[in-house]
PDB file of C-alpha atoms in Angstrom:
ATOM      1  CA  MET A 155       0.053  -0.266   0.060  1.00 86.00           C
ATOM      2  CA  ASN A 156       1.157   3.571  -0.477  1.00 95.00           C
ATOM      3  CA  VAL A 157       1.684   5.852   2.710  1.00 96.00           C
ATOM      4  CA  GLY A 158       1.564   9.199   3.434  1.00 97.00           C
ATOM      5  CA  PHE A 159       3.329  11.438   5.531  1.00 97.00           C
ATOM      6  CA  VAL A 160       1.190  14.972   7.513  1.00 97.00           C
ATOM      7  CA  GLY A 161       3.215  16.618   9.726  1.00 96.00           C
ATOM      8  CA  VAL A 162       7.264  15.584   9.188  1.00 95.00           C
ATOM      9  CA  GLY A 163       9.155  17.181  11.722  1.00 91.00           C
ATOM     10  CA  ARG A 164      11.223  14.232  14.170  1.00 86.00           C
ATOM     11  CA  MET A 165       8.237  11.795  15.008  1.00 87.00           C
ATOM     12  CA  GLY A 166       7.157  12.127  11.803  1.00 91.00           C
ATOM     13  CA  ALA A 167       9.956  11.339  10.109  1.00 93.00           C
ATOM     14  CA  ASN A 168      11.628   8.804  12.069  1.00 90.00           C
ATOM     15  CA  MET A 169       8.265   7.060  11.275  1.00 90.00           C
ATOM     16  CA  ALA A 170       8.657   7.548   8.002  1.00 94.00           C
ATOM     17  CA  ARG A 171      11.990   6.233   7.659  1.00 94.00           C
ATOM     18  CA  ARG A 172      11.044   3.203   9.548  1.00 91.00           C
ATOM     19  CA  LEU A 173       8.131   1.889   7.425  1.00 93.00           C
ATOM     20  CA  VAL A 174      10.693   2.444   3.802  1.00 94.00           C
ATOM     21  CA  ASP A 175      12.891   0.195   6.839  1.00 92.00           C
ATOM     22  CA  CYS A 176      11.062  -2.482   6.872  1.00 91.00           C
ATOM     23  CA  GLY A 177       9.627  -2.356   2.857  1.00 93.00           C
ATOM     24  CA  PHE A 178       7.005  -0.266   3.208  1.00 93.00           C
ATOM     25  CA  HIS A 179       6.226   2.695  -0.173  1.00 95.00           C
ATOM     26  CA  VAL A 180       6.064   6.101   1.909  1.00 97.00           C
ATOM     27  CA  THR A 181       4.863   7.973  -1.516  1.00 97.00           C
ATOM     28  CA  ALA A 182       4.310  11.477  -0.087  1.00 97.00           C
ATOM     29  CA  VAL A 183       4.819  13.520   3.252  1.00 97.00           C
ATOM     30  CA  TYR A 184       3.545  16.985   3.645  1.00 98.00           C
ATOM     31  CA  ASP A 185       4.578  19.476   6.620  1.00 97.00           C
ATOM     32  CA  VAL A 186       4.033  23.639   6.847  1.00 95.00           C
ATOM     33  CA  ASN A 187       8.210  23.811   6.974  1.00 96.00           C
ATOM     34  CA  ARG A 188       8.145  23.076   3.369  1.00 95.00           C
ATOM     35  CA  ALA A 189      12.251  22.747   3.735  1.00 96.00           C
ATOM     36  CA  ALA A 190      11.854  19.901   6.295  1.00 95.00           C
ATOM     37  CA  ALA A 191       9.436  18.229   3.986  1.00 96.00           C
ATOM     38  CA  THR A 192      11.416  19.085   0.887  1.00 97.00           C
ATOM     39  CA  LYS A 193      14.407  16.915   3.010  1.00 97.00           C
ATOM     40  CA  LEU A 194      12.858  14.093   4.349  1.00 97.00           C
ATOM     41  CA  ALA A 195      11.101  13.631   0.202  1.00 97.00           C
ATOM     42  CA  GLY A 196      15.034  13.694  -0.883  1.00 96.00           C
ATOM     43  CA  GLU A 197      15.537  11.108   1.397  1.00 96.00           C
ATOM     44  CA  LEU A 198      13.169   9.028   0.889  1.00 96.00           C
ATOM     45  CA  GLY A 199      12.383   9.410  -2.841  1.00 95.00           C
ATOM     46  CA  CYS A 200       9.086  10.184  -2.854  1.00 96.00           C
ATOM     47  CA  ALA A 201       6.957  13.509  -3.628  1.00 95.00           C
ATOM     48  CA  ALA A 202       7.114  16.341  -1.115  1.00 97.00           C
ATOM     49  CA  CYS A 203       3.593  18.167  -1.224  1.00 97.00           C
ATOM     50  CA  GLN A 204       2.898  21.194  -1.286  1.00 96.00           C
ATOM     51  CA  ASP A 205      -0.816  20.553  -0.367  1.00 97.00           C
ATOM     52  CA  LEU A 206      -2.688  18.341   1.669  1.00 97.00           C
ATOM     53  CA  SER A 207      -5.252  16.878  -1.294  1.00 97.00           C
ATOM     54  CA  GLU A 208      -1.967  15.701  -3.031  1.00 97.00           C
ATOM     55  CA  VAL A 209      -1.070  13.121  -0.347  1.00 97.00           C
ATOM     56  CA  THR A 210      -4.349  12.054  -0.106  1.00 97.00           C
ATOM     57  CA  ALA A 211      -4.523  11.604  -3.560  1.00 97.00           C
ATOM     58  CA  GLU A 212      -0.635   9.931  -2.882  1.00 96.00           C
ATOM     59  CA  SER A 213      -2.611   7.869  -0.731  1.00 97.00           C
ATOM     60  CA  ASP A 214      -3.814   4.561   0.550  1.00 96.00           C
ATOM     61  CA  VAL A 215      -2.726   5.122   3.786  1.00 96.00           C
ATOM     62  CA  ILE A 216      -2.673   8.963   5.089  1.00 97.00           C
ATOM     63  CA  ILE A 217      -0.627   8.707   9.230  1.00 96.00           C
ATOM     64  CA  THR A 218      -0.492  12.021  10.380  1.00 96.00           C
ATOM     65  CA  VAL A 219       1.642  13.371  13.668  1.00 93.00           C
ATOM     66  CA  VAL A 220       0.505  17.040  13.947  1.00 93.00           C
ATOM     67  CA  SER A 221       1.320  19.524  17.377  1.00 88.00           C
ATOM     68  CA  ASP A 222      -2.471  20.387  18.268  1.00 92.00           C
ATOM     69  CA  ASP A 223      -5.910  20.243  17.589  1.00 94.00           C
ATOM     70  CA  ALA A 224      -5.652  23.609  15.417  1.00 96.00           C
ATOM     71  CA  ALA A 225      -3.295  21.435  13.366  1.00 96.00           C
ATOM     72  CA  MET A 226      -5.692  18.417  13.376  1.00 96.00           C
ATOM     73  CA  ARG A 227      -8.567  21.211  12.235  1.00 97.00           C
ATOM     74  CA  LYS A 228      -6.635  22.688   9.750  1.00 97.00           C
ATOM     75  CA  ILE A 229      -5.255  19.262   7.919  1.00 97.00           C
ATOM     76  CA  PHE A 230      -9.050  17.861   7.827  1.00 98.00           C
ATOM     77  CA  ALA A 231     -11.184  21.521   7.151  1.00 97.00           C
ATOM     78  CA  LYS A 232     -14.380  20.590   5.699  1.00 94.00           C
ATOM     79  CA  SER A 233     -13.375  23.434   2.775  1.00 94.00           C
ATOM     80  CA  GLY A 234     -10.698  24.260   0.720  1.00 95.00           C
ATOM     81  CA  ASP A 235      -7.103  22.249   0.805  1.00 97.00           C
ATOM     82  CA  SER A 236      -7.906  19.066   2.894  1.00 97.00           C
ATOM     83  CA  LEU A 237      -7.114  15.701   3.673  1.00 98.00           C
ATOM     84  CA  LEU A 238     -10.374  15.259   3.489  1.00 98.00           C
ATOM     85  CA  VAL A 239     -10.502  16.508  -0.899  1.00 97.00           C
ATOM     86  CA  ASN A 240     -11.249  13.516  -3.083  1.00 96.00           C
ATOM     87  CA  SER A 241     -10.789  10.909   0.523  1.00 97.00           C
ATOM     88  CA  ASN A 242     -13.174   8.200   0.062  1.00 97.00           C
ATOM     89  CA  GLY A 243     -11.883   4.849   0.710  1.00 96.00           C
ATOM     90  CA  LYS A 244      -9.100   6.512   2.948  1.00 97.00           C
ATOM     91  CA  LEU A 245      -7.636   5.268   5.814  1.00 96.00           C
ATOM     92  CA  PHE A 246      -6.253   8.057   7.824  1.00 96.00           C
ATOM     93  CA  ILE A 247      -3.385   6.462  11.193  1.00 94.00           C
ATOM     94  CA  ASN A 248      -3.929   9.617  13.297  1.00 93.00           C
ATOM     95  CA  CYS A 249      -0.928  10.260  15.759  1.00 89.00           C
ATOM     96  CA  ALA A 250      -1.235  13.244  17.264  1.00 85.00           C
ATOM     97  CA  THR A 251      -1.548  14.270  20.926  1.00 86.00           C
ATOM     98  CA  ILE A 252      -4.832  15.931  21.327  1.00 90.00           C
ATOM     99  CA  THR A 253      -8.263  16.577  23.360  1.00 92.00           C
ATOM    100  CA  PRO A 254      -9.961  13.480  23.026  1.00 92.00           C
ATOM    101  CA  ARG A 255     -13.264  15.696  20.977  1.00 93.00           C
ATOM    102  CA  VAL A 256     -10.943  15.820  18.011  1.00 95.00           C
ATOM    103  CA  HIS A 257     -10.525  12.932  17.211  1.00 93.00           C
ATOM    104  CA  ILE A 258     -14.489  11.716  17.931  1.00 94.00           C
ATOM    105  CA  GLU A 259     -15.028  15.248  15.173  1.00 96.00           C
ATOM    106  CA  VAL A 260     -11.976  13.656  12.499  1.00 95.00           C
ATOM    107  CA  GLU A 261     -13.969  11.001  12.830  1.00 94.00           C
ATOM    108  CA  GLU A 262     -17.175  11.812  11.544  1.00 96.00           C
ATOM    109  CA  LEU A 263     -15.574  13.692   9.036  1.00 97.00           C
ATOM    110  CA  ALA A 264     -13.455  10.884   7.976  1.00 96.00           C
ATOM    111  CA  GLY A 265     -16.952   8.911   7.781  1.00 96.00           C
ATOM    112  CA  LYS A 266     -18.968  11.160   5.624  1.00 96.00           C
ATOM    113  CA  ALA A 267     -16.216  11.690   3.152  1.00 97.00           C
ATOM    114  CA  GLY A 268     -15.963   8.073   2.563  1.00 97.00           C
ATOM    115  CA  ALA A 269     -13.277   7.333   4.241  1.00 97.00           C
ATOM    116  CA  ARG A 270     -11.876   5.901   7.818  1.00 94.00           C
ATOM    117  CA  SER A 271      -9.979   7.277  10.890  1.00 94.00           C
ATOM    118  CA  LEU A 272      -8.001   5.636  13.683  1.00 89.00           C
ATOM    119  CA  GLU A 273      -6.331   6.704  16.358  1.00 85.00           C
ATOM    120  CA  THR A 274      -2.531   5.632  16.182  1.00 76.00           C
ATOM    121  CA  CYS A 275      -3.154   2.361  18.845  1.00 53.00           C
ATOM    122  CA  MET A 276      -6.450   1.490  16.992  1.00 42.00           C
ATOM    123  CA  ALA A 277      -5.456  -0.874  14.398  1.00 37.00           C
ATOM    124  CA  SER A 278      -7.502  -2.820  12.459  1.00 43.00           C
ATOM    125  CA  SER A 279      -6.831  -5.597   9.573  1.00 42.00           C
ATOM    126  CA  ILE A 280      -5.300  -3.032   7.298  1.00 46.00           C
ATOM    127  CA  ALA A 281      -3.405  -0.701   9.295  1.00 60.00           C
ATOM    128  CA  GLN A 282      -2.270  -3.172  11.877  1.00 62.00           C
ATOM    129  CA  PRO A 283       0.671  -4.246   9.691  1.00 67.00           C
ATOM    130  CA  ILE A 284       1.745  -0.837  10.126  1.00 71.00           C
ATOM    131  CA  LEU A 285       1.344  -0.534  13.265  1.00 71.00           C
ATOM    132  CA  GLU A 286       2.661  -3.003  14.108  1.00 72.00           C
ATOM    133  CA  LYS A 287       6.420  -2.180  12.606  1.00 73.00           C
ATOM    134  CA  LEU A 288       5.211   1.288  14.189  1.00 71.00           C
ATOM    135  CA  GLY A 289       4.943   0.414  18.409  1.00 69.00           C
ATOM    136  CA  LYS A 290       6.246  -2.745  19.978  1.00 69.00           C
ATOM    137  CA  THR A 291       2.399  -3.139  21.183  1.00 73.00           C
ATOM    138  CA  VAL A 292      -0.623  -2.753  19.178  1.00 74.00           C
ATOM    139  CA  ARG A 293      -3.859  -2.346  21.652  1.00 76.00           C
ATOM    140  CA  TYR A 294      -7.478  -2.287  20.816  1.00 79.00           C
ATOM    141  CA  VAL A 295      -8.811   0.619  23.277  1.00 80.00           C
ATOM    142  CA  GLY A 296     -12.322   1.460  22.145  1.00 84.00           C
ATOM    143  CA  LYS A 297     -14.091   3.762  19.989  1.00 87.00           C
ATOM    144  CA  ALA A 298     -12.790   7.598  18.938  1.00 85.00           C
ATOM    145  CA  GLY A 299     -11.474   8.879  21.763  1.00 86.00           C
ATOM    146  CA  GLU A 300     -10.743   6.425  24.068  1.00 90.00           C
ATOM    147  CA  ALA A 301      -7.192   6.517  22.842  1.00 87.00           C
ATOM    148  CA  ALA A 302      -6.512  10.184  23.196  1.00 88.00           C
ATOM    149  CA  LYS A 303      -7.896   9.566  27.614  1.00 92.00           C
ATOM    150  CA  VAL A 304      -5.590   6.623  27.685  1.00 90.00           C
ATOM    151  CA  LYS A 305      -2.146   8.890  26.056  1.00 88.00           C
ATOM    152  CA  ALA A 306      -3.591  11.830  27.770  1.00 90.00           C
ATOM    153  CA  LEU A 307      -3.304  10.171  31.545  1.00 93.00           C
ATOM    154  CA  VAL A 308       0.107   8.184  29.393  1.00 91.00           C
ATOM    155  CA  ASN A 309       1.729  11.389  29.237  1.00 92.00           C
ATOM    156  CA  MET A 310       0.146  12.582  32.884  1.00 96.00           C
ATOM    157  CA  VAL A 311       2.240  10.981  34.379  1.00 96.00           C
ATOM    158  CA  MET A 312       5.414  10.917  32.722  1.00 95.00           C
ATOM    159  CA  ASN A 313       5.649  14.728  33.246  1.00 97.00           C
ATOM    160  CA  ILE A 314       4.991  13.809  36.938  1.00 98.00           C
ATOM    161  CA  ASN A 315       7.535  11.852  37.124  1.00 97.00           C
ATOM    162  CA  THR A 316      10.006  13.421  34.701  1.00 97.00           C
ATOM    163  CA  ALA A 317       9.688  16.414  37.324  1.00 97.00           C
ATOM    164  CA  GLY A 318       9.354  14.349  40.499  1.00 97.00           C
ATOM    165  CA  LEU A 319      13.341  13.001  39.069  1.00 98.00           C
ATOM    166  CA  ALA A 320      14.177  16.918  38.242  1.00 97.00           C
ATOM    167  CA  GLU A 321      13.501  17.828  42.417  1.00 97.00           C
ATOM    168  CA  GLY A 322      14.668  14.646  43.669  1.00 97.00           C
ATOM    169  CA  LEU A 323      18.291  15.357  41.947  1.00 97.00           C
ATOM    170  CA  GLY A 324      18.136  18.506  42.798  1.00 97.00           C
ATOM    171  CA  LEU A 325      17.537  18.493  46.083  1.00 97.00           C
ATOM    172  CA  GLY A 326      20.456  15.685  46.270  1.00 97.00           C
ATOM    173  CA  ASP A 327      22.784  18.218  43.886  1.00 96.00           C
ATOM    174  CA  ALA A 328      21.931  20.753  46.555  1.00 96.00           C
ATOM    175  CA  LEU A 329      23.013  18.104  49.567  1.00 97.00           C
ATOM    176  CA  GLY A 330      26.278  17.640  47.575  1.00 96.00           C
ATOM    177  CA  LEU A 331      25.587  14.144  47.033  1.00 97.00           C
ATOM    178  CA  ASP A 332      26.933  12.120  44.131  1.00 97.00           C
ATOM    179  CA  LEU A 333      23.880  11.719  41.488  1.00 97.00           C
ATOM    180  CA  ALA A 334      25.910   8.839  39.714  1.00 97.00           C
ATOM    181  CA  MET A 335      25.412   6.802  42.758  1.00 98.00           C
ATOM    182  CA  LEU A 336      21.815   8.554  44.235  1.00 97.00           C
ATOM    183  CA  ARG A 337      20.630   7.423  40.284  1.00 97.00           C
ATOM    184  CA  GLU A 338      21.708   4.335  40.943  1.00 97.00           C
ATOM    185  CA  VAL A 339      20.009   3.713  44.433  1.00 97.00           C
ATOM    186  CA  PHE A 340      16.585   5.562  42.916  1.00 97.00           C
ATOM    187  CA  SER A 341      16.895   2.846  40.119  1.00 97.00           C
ATOM    188  CA  GLU A 342      17.436  -0.327  42.693  1.00 96.00           C
ATOM    189  CA  THR A 343      14.805   1.408  45.103  1.00 97.00           C
ATOM    190  CA  GLY A 344      10.564   2.576  44.607  1.00 96.00           C
ATOM    191  CA  ALA A 345      11.814   5.800  43.166  1.00 96.00           C
ATOM    192  CA  ALA A 346      13.073   3.937  39.976  1.00 96.00           C
ATOM    193  CA  SER A 347      11.084   4.790  36.605  1.00 94.00           C
ATOM    194  CA  ARG A 348      11.203   4.737  33.033  1.00 93.00           C
ATOM    195  CA  VAL A 349      12.296   8.804  32.866  1.00 95.00           C
ATOM    196  CA  LEU A 350      14.904   8.176  35.744  1.00 97.00           C
ATOM    197  CA  GLN A 351      16.862   5.807  32.781  1.00 95.00           C
ATOM    198  CA  THR A 352      15.873   8.292  29.685  1.00 94.00           C
ATOM    199  CA  ASP A 353      16.624  11.773  31.616  1.00 96.00           C
ATOM    200  CA  GLY A 354      18.413  11.305  35.031  1.00 97.00           C
ATOM    201  CA  GLU A 355      21.888  11.419  33.401  1.00 97.00           C
ATOM    202  CA  ASP A 356      20.871  14.333  30.979  1.00 96.00           C
ATOM    203  CA  MET A 357      19.355  16.029  34.367  1.00 97.00           C
ATOM    204  CA  GLN A 358      22.673  15.906  35.600  1.00 96.00           C
ATOM    205  CA  ASN A 359      24.438  16.661  32.855  1.00 96.00           C
ATOM    206  CA  ARG A 360      22.604  19.647  31.426  1.00 95.00           C
ATOM    207  CA  GLU A 361      22.045  17.472  28.041  1.00 95.00           C
ATOM    208  CA  HIS A 362      18.523  18.620  26.846  1.00 95.00           C
ATOM    209  CA  SER A 363      18.842  17.743  23.710  1.00 93.00           C
ATOM    210  CA  CYS A 364      15.107  17.819  22.600  1.00 90.00           C
ATOM    211  CA  PHE A 365      13.119  14.737  22.108  1.00 88.00           C
ATOM    212  CA  PHE A 366       9.676  15.167  23.417  1.00 88.00           C
ATOM    213  CA  SER A 367       9.575  19.011  24.462  1.00 93.00           C
ATOM    214  CA  ALA A 368       8.526  21.112  27.788  1.00 95.00           C
ATOM    215  CA  ALA A 369       6.194  22.901  25.651  1.00 95.00           C
ATOM    216  CA  HIS A 370       4.729  19.623  24.435  1.00 92.00           C
ATOM    217  CA  ALA A 371       4.950  18.240  28.095  1.00 95.00           C
ATOM    218  CA  ALA A 372       3.125  21.465  29.270  1.00 96.00           C
ATOM    219  CA  LYS A 373      -0.089  21.068  26.507  1.00 94.00           C
ATOM    220  CA  ASP A 374      -0.076  17.208  26.737  1.00 93.00           C
ATOM    221  CA  SER A 375      -0.542  17.693  31.033  1.00 96.00           C
ATOM    222  CA  GLY A 376      -3.167  20.308  29.833  1.00 96.00           C
ATOM    223  CA  ILE A 377      -5.537  18.076  27.773  1.00 94.00           C
ATOM    224  CA  ALA A 378      -6.069  15.640  31.008  1.00 96.00           C
ATOM    225  CA  LEU A 379      -6.351  18.498  33.343  1.00 97.00           C
ATOM    226  CA  ASP A 380      -9.049  19.338  30.778  1.00 96.00           C
ATOM    227  CA  LEU A 381     -10.413  15.860  31.327  1.00 96.00           C
ATOM    228  CA  ALA A 382     -10.351  16.168  34.739  1.00 97.00           C
ATOM    229  CA  ARG A 383     -12.188  19.407  35.149  1.00 96.00           C
ATOM    230  CA  GLU A 384     -14.650  18.037  33.153  1.00 96.00           C
ATOM    231  CA  LEU A 385     -15.337  15.167  35.942  1.00 96.00           C
ATOM    232  CA  GLU A 386     -14.708  18.044  38.959  1.00 97.00           C
ATOM    233  CA  LEU A 387     -11.935  15.947  40.043  1.00 97.00           C
ATOM    234  CA  ASP A 388      -8.532  17.761  41.030  1.00 97.00           C
ATOM    235  CA  LEU A 389      -6.071  16.469  40.675  1.00 98.00           C
ATOM    236  CA  PRO A 390      -3.017  18.682  42.328  1.00 98.00           C
ATOM    237  CA  LEU A 391      -0.398  16.894  41.025  1.00 98.00           C
ATOM    238  CA  ALA A 392      -0.827  17.073  37.335  1.00 97.00           C
ATOM    239  CA  ARG A 393      -1.611  21.530  38.463  1.00 97.00           C
ATOM    240  CA  ALA A 394       1.804  21.579  39.355  1.00 97.00           C
ATOM    241  CA  THR A 395       4.214  19.912  37.269  1.00 97.00           C
ATOM    242  CA  GLU A 396       1.647  21.951  34.201  1.00 97.00           C
ATOM    243  CA  GLN A 397       2.746  25.097  36.048  1.00 97.00           C
ATOM    244  CA  GLN A 398       6.550  23.850  35.968  1.00 96.00           C
ATOM    245  CA  TYR A 399       6.379  23.395  31.914  1.00 97.00           C
ATOM    246  CA  ASP A 400       4.277  26.521  31.723  1.00 97.00           C
ATOM    247  CA  ASN A 401       7.353  28.126  34.434  1.00 95.00           C
ATOM    248  CA  MET A 402       9.961  26.943  31.103  1.00 95.00           C
ATOM    249  CA  ILE A 403       7.638  27.965  28.614  1.00 95.00           C
ATOM    250  CA  ALA A 404       7.860  31.773  30.366  1.00 94.00           C
ATOM    251  CA  GLU A 405      11.330  31.783  30.716  1.00 91.00           C
ATOM    252  CA  GLY A 406      12.483  31.147  26.961  1.00 92.00           C
ATOM    253  CA  LEU A 407      13.015  27.092  27.846  1.00 94.00           C
ATOM    254  CA  GLY A 408      10.130  25.408  25.998  1.00 94.00           C
ATOM    255  CA  GLU A 409      12.013  24.003  23.503  1.00 94.00           C
ATOM    256  CA  LEU A 410      14.775  22.326  25.311  1.00 95.00           C
ATOM    257  CA  ASP A 411      13.950  18.589  26.339  1.00 95.00           C
ATOM    258  CA  LYS A 412      10.632  17.698  29.120  1.00 96.00           C
ATOM    259  CA  SER A 413      14.393  17.155  30.754  1.00 96.00           C
ATOM    260  CA  GLY A 414      15.116  20.227  30.919  1.00 96.00           C
ATOM    261  CA  ILE A 415      13.013  21.051  33.963  1.00 97.00           C
ATOM    262  CA  ALA A 416      15.477  20.462  36.144  1.00 96.00           C
ATOM    263  CA  GLU A 417      16.892  23.796  34.809  1.00 95.00           C
ATOM    264  CA  LEU A 418      14.493  25.258  37.527  1.00 94.00           C
ATOM    265  CA  THR A 419      15.107  23.026  40.496  1.00 93.00           C
ATOM    266  CA  PHE A 420      18.835  22.685  40.359  1.00 95.00           C
ATOM    267  CA  LYS A 421      20.922  25.229  42.936  1.00 92.00           C
ATOM    268  CA  ASN A 422      22.471  28.251  41.254  1.00 86.00           C
ATOM    269  CA  ARG A 423      21.045  26.827  36.594  1.00 89.00           C
ATOM    270  CA  HIS A 424      18.298  28.776  35.572  1.00 69.00           C
ATOM    271  CA  LYS A 425      17.284  32.009  37.242  1.00 63.00           C
ATOM    272  CA  HIS A 426      13.046  31.133  37.352  1.00 52.00           C
ATOM    273  CA  ARG A 427      13.378  28.656  40.775  1.00 50.00           C
ATOM    274  CA  GLY A 428      17.365  27.266  41.708  1.00 42.00           C
ATOM    275  CA  ASP A 429      17.331  28.883  44.463  1.00 42.00           C
ATOM    276  CA  HIS A 430      14.061  27.739  45.677  1.00 38.00           C
ATOM    277  CA  VAL A 431      15.430  24.201  46.506  1.00 35.00           C
TER     278      VAL A 431
END
């Protein structure tokens, strides 16, 4: 099948590369950053489309990896240039972390156009061969919007863990502890976490090359908090974590990796909170 990509930043580009390596035919890529799309198209030997409708025309399956609700609504616009143009029979696999209601909107719009729409971790017999190459586990979660809820909670908890790790290492550093030793102790106790493995050393070494930005962390925590507010549920840790990532954005650190939250907790680092440990 022919596969197109809309949104070829770090995540989308690597997904496209992975599918090509696995023998899939990536035929078209699109990004609002034309230079990024053109560069990747040259690498993969496919078309760098100027219009969204062109991606649909060139593809059987279109994988979308955009940043937020507004971007998702734009690429699935009801009029003008849109992925929905002549999309009858096409399949959209939507990988963005956005609010559940927008996934529901997109599914309804796709259905009216004769197309189908899946959230990333939802699989059918057609999508499954692609998804199995992109993720360790393919799991059916439920109807439109349900997978987005799970993704919001995953990222909310990840962000809380990241903020907690930054505070633990920040306090350890202020106490004069050997942070390599402290991270090892963390890994062998109840302080262990996935983010300890991925971010702990980076926090210590101030290496914040972006894999998942602070700005995205703030957005995703906000999605989870909005869901909680709708249910009149208070999540104080999630609120505090979102505030920390909002602080990073306010300090001009939003494009750092989420591990950059350590810059707010270590003494003598960034101006915002380092002396409040």
